[in-house]
CSV table of C-alpha atoms and ligand atoms in Angstrom, one decimal:
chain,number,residue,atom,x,y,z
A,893,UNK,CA,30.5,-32.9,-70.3
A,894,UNK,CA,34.2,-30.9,-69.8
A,895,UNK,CA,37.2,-33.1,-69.1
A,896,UNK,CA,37.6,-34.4,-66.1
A,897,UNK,CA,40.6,-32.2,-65.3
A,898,UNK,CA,38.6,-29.1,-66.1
A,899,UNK,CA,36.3,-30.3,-63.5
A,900,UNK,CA,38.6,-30.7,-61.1
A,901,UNK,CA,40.5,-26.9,-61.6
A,902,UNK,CA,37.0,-25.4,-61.5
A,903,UNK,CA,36.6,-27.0,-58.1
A,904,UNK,CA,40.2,-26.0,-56.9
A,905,UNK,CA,39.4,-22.4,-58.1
A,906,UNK,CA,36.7,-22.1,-56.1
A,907,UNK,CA,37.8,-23.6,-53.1
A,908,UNK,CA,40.8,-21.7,-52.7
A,909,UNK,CA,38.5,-18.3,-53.2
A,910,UNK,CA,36.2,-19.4,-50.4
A,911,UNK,CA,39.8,-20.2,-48.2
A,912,UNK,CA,40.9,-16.7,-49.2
A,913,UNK,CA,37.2,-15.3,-48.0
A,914,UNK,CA,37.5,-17.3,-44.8
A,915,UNK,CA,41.1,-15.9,-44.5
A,916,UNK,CA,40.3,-12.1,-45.1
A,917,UNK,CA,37.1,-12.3,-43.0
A,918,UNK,CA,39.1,-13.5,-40.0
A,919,UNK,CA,42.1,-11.2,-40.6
A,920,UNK,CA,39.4,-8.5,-40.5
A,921,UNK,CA,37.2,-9.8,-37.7
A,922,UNK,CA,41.0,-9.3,-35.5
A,923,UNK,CA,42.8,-6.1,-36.9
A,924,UNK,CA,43.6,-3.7,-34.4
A,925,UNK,CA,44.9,-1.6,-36.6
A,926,UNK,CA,41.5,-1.4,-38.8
A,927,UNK,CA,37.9,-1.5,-39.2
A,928,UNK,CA,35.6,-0.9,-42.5
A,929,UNK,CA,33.9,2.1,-40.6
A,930,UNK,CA,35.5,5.2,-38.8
A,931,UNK,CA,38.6,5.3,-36.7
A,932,UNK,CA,40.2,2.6,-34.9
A,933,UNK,CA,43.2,3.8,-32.6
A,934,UNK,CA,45.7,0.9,-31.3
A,935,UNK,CA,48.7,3.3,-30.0
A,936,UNK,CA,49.3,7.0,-30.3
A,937,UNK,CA,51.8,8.9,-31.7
A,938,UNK,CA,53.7,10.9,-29.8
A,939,UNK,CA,57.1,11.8,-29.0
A,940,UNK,CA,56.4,11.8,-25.1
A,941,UNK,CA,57.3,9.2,-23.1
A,942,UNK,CA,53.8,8.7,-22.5
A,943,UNK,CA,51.4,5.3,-22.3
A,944,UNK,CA,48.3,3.8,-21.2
A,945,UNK,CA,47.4,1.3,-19.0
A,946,UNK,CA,43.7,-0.7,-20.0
A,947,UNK,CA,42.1,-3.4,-17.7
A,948,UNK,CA,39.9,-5.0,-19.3
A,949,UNK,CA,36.6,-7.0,-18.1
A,950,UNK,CA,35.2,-6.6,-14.7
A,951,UNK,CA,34.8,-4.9,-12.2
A,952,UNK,CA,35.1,-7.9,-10.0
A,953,UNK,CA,35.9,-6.8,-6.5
A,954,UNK,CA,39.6,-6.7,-7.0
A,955,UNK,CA,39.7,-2.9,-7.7
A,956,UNK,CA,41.0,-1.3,-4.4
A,957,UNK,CA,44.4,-2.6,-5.0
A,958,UNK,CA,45.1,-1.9,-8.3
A,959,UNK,CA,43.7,1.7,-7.9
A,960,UNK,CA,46.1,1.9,-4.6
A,961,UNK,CA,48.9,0.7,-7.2
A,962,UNK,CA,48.2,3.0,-9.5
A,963,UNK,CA,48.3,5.8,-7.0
A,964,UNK,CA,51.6,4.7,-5.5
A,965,UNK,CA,53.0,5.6,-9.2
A,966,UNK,CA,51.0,8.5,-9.8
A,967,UNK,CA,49.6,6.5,-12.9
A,968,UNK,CA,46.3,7.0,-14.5
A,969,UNK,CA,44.7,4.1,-16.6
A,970,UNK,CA,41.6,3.1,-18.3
A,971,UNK,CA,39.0,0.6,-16.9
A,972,UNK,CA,36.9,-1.4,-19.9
A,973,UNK,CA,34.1,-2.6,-17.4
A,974,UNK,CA,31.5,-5.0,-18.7
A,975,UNK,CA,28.2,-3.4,-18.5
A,976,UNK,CA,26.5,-5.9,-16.5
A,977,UNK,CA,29.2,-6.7,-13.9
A,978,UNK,CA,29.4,-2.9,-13.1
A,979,UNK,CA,25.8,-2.9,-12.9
A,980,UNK,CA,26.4,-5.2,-10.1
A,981,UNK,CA,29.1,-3.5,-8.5
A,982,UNK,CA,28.6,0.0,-9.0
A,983,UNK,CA,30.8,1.2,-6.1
A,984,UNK,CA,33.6,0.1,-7.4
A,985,UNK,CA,33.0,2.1,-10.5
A,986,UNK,CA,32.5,4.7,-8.5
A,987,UNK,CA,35.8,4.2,-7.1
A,988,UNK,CA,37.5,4.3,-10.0
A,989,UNK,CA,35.8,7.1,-11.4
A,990,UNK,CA,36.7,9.1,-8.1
A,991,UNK,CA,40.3,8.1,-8.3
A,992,UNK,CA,40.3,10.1,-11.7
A,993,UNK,CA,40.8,7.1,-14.0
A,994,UNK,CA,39.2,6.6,-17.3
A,995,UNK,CA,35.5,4.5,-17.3
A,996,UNK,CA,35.4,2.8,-21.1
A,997,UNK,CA,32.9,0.4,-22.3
A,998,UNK,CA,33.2,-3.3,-22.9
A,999,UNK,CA,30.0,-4.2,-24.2
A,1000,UNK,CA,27.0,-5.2,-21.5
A,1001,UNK,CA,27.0,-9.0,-21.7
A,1002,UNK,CA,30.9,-9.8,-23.3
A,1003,UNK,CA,29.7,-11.6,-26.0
A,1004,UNK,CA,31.5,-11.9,-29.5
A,1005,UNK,CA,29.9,-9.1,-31.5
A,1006,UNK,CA,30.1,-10.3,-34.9
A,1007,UNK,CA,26.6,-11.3,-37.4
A,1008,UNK,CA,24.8,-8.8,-34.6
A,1009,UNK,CA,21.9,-6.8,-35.3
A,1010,UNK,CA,22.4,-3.2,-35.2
A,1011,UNK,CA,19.8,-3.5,-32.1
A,1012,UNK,CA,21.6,-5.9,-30.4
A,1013,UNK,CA,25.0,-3.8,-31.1
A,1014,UNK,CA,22.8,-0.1,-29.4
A,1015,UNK,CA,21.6,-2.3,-26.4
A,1016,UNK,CA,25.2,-3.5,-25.6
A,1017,UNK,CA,26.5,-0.2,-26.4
A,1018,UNK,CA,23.8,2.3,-24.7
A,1019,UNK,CA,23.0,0.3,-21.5
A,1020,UNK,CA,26.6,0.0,-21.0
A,1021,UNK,CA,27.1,3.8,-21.1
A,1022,UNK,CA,24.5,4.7,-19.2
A,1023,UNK,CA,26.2,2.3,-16.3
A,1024,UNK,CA,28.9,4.6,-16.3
A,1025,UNK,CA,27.7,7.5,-16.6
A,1026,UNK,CA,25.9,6.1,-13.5
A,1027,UNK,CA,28.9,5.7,-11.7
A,1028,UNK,CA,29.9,9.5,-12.5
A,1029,UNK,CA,32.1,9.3,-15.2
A,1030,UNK,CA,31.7,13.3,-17.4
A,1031,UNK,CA,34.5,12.0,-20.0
A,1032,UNK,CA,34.4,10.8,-23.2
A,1033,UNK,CA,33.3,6.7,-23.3
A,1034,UNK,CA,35.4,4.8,-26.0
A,1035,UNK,CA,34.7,1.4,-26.9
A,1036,UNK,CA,36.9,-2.1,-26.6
A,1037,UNK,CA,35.1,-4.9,-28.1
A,1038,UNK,CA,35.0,-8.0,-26.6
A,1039,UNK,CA,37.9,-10.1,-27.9
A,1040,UNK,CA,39.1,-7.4,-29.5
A,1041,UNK,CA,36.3,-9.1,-32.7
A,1042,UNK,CA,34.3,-6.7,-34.5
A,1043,UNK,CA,33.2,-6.7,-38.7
A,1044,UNK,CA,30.5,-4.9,-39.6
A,1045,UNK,CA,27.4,-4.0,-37.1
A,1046,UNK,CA,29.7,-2.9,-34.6
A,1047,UNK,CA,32.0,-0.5,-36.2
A,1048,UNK,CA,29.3,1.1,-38.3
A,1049,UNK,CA,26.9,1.6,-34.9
A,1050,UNK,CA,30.1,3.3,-33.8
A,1051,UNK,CA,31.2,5.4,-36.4
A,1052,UNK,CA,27.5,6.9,-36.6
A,1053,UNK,CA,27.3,7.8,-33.0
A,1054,UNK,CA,30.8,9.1,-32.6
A,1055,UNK,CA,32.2,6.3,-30.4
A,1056,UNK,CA,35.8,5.4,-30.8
A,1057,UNK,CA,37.1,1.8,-31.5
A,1058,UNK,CA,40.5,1.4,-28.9
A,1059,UNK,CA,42.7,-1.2,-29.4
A,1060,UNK,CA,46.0,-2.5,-27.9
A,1061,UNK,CA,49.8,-2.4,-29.2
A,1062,UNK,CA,51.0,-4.5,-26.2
A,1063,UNK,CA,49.0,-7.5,-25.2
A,1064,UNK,CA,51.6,-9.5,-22.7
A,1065,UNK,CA,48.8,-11.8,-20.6
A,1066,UNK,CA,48.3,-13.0,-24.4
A,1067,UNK,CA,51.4,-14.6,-25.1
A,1068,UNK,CA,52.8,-15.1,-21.8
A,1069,UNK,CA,52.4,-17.4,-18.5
A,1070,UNK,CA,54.8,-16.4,-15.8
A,1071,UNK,CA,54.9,-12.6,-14.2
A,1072,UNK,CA,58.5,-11.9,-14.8
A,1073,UNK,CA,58.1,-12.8,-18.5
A,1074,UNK,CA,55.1,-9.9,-18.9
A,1075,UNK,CA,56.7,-7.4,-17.3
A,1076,UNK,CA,59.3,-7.7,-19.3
A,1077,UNK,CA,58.0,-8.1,-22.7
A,1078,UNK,CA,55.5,-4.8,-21.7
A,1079,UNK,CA,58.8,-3.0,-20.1
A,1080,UNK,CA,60.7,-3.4,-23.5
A,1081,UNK,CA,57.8,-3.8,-25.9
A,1082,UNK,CA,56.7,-0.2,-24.6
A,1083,UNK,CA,57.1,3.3,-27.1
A,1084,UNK,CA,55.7,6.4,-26.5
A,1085,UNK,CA,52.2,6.1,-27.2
A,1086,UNK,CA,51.7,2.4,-26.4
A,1087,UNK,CA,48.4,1.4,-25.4
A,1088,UNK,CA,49.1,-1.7,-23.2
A,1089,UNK,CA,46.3,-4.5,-22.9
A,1090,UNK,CA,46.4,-6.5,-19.1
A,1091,UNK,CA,43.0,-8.4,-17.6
A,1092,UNK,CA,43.7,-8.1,-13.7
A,1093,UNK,CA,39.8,-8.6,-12.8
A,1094,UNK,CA,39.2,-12.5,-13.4
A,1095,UNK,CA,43.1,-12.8,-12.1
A,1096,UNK,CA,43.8,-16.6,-12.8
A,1097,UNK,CA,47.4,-16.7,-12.2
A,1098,UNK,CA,47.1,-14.9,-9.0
A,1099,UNK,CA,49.8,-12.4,-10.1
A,1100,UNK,CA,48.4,-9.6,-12.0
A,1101,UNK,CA,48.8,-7.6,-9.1
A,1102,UNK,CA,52.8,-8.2,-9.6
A,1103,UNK,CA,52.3,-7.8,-13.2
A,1104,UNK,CA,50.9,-4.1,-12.8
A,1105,UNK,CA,53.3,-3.2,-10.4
A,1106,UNK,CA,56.1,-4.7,-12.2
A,1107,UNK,CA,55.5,-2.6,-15.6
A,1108,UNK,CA,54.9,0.8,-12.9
A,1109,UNK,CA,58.1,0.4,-11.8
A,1110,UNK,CA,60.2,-0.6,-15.0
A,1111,UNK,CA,58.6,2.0,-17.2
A,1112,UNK,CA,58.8,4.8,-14.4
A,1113,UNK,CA,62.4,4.0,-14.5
A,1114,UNK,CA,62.6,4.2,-17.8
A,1115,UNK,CA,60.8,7.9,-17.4
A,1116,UNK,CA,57.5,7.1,-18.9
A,1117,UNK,CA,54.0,8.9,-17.0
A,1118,UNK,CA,51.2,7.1,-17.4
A,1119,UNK,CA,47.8,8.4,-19.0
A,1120,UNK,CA,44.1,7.7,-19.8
A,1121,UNK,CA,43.8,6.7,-23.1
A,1122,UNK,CA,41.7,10.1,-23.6
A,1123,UNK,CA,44.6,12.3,-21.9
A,1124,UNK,CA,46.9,10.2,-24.5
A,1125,UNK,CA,45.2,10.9,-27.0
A,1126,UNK,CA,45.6,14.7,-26.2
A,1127,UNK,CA,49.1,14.7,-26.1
B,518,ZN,ZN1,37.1,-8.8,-22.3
């Protein structure tokens, strides 16, 4: 029998390599920066004052308005619709698709893909791109995962079918509440290249609206055009 105090640092040893396991697993499960398979983009570089808006989740009947917004600016942004809420409401993929905006895929059923089969991971994937290719959209379909989580299945589907993993670099509903305090964190938090995250479909706070318009009008004053997150990616 060792000493009791061996005991004891055995135990602590391995406890704090499952903690550090548990830690690395996490950090990896919300990098935005990278993924253990193929690229993962979270801003661009560029020296153009350049960024891109991405609404995420939806569409949920709310699109008119933004996509009027957008056209007051002369803004172009990217729309990661859920695969079986488009289904849904087609027209207003449609609608975004005619407006010249970017269709991206957000998984069919916005569920945490993490532990997933690499069936599960094609269905979510392939039903969701057919839905917008549906709704019209020629361009290149990158993928946002739901809650931003991926590890393994999901990042390895993607690399091997040529789908890019888009991230954020400005995520102001996140640590927010009020309207004035996103605008400004996304007017001053901006770079060229930023890729700026904003949920206006399931709009809580009633102000997302304000929100949008608010970081239009700050960055346009500021100079900056905004692009797809394919046309950014271009520059
Ligand atoms: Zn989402």
């Amino acid at each position: 029998m060792r000493p009791l105090w061996r005991r004891l640092l055995l135990l602590g040893m391995v406890l704090l390599v499952i903690l550090l396991l548990l830690f690395g697993l996490q950090w990896l499960m919300n990098a935005r920066s990278f993924q253990l398979f193929g690229g993962i983009t979270n801003h661009v570089e560029t020296g153009d004052k350049v960024v891109a808006l991405t609404f995420d989740d939806g569409p949920s009947g709310n699109v008119e308005p933004i996509l009027q917004l957008l056209s007051k600016y002369d803004a172009k942004a990217t729309f990661f619709v859920i695969g079986s809420e488009l289904k849904s409401r087609m027209e207003e993929g449609r609608m975004i698709v005619r407006a010249g905006h970017q269709l991206g895929n957000h998984s069919y059923s916005h569920e945490r893909i993490l532990f997933k089969s690499r069936a599960y991971v094609e269905r979510e994937v392939e039903q969701t791109n057919d839905l917008i290719r549906e709704a019209g959209y020629l361009g290149e379909i990158d993928f946002r995962p739901p809650y931003g989580k991926k590890i393994y299945s999901l990042p390895h589907y993607l690399h091997e079918q040529g789908i890019q993993t888009i991230m954020w670099d400005l995520e102001p509903d996140t640590f927010y509440a009020t309207a004035q305090e996103k605008i400004k964190a996304a007017v001053e938090g901006a770079h060229p290249g930023s890729i700026i995250l904003l949920h206006p479909m399931y709009d809580k706070t009633g102000q997302e609206l304000q929100v949008i318009e608010g970081i239009l009008d700050g960055l346009t004053r500021q100079g900056y055009r905004f692009l797809t997150v394919n046309e950014l990616q271009k520059q």
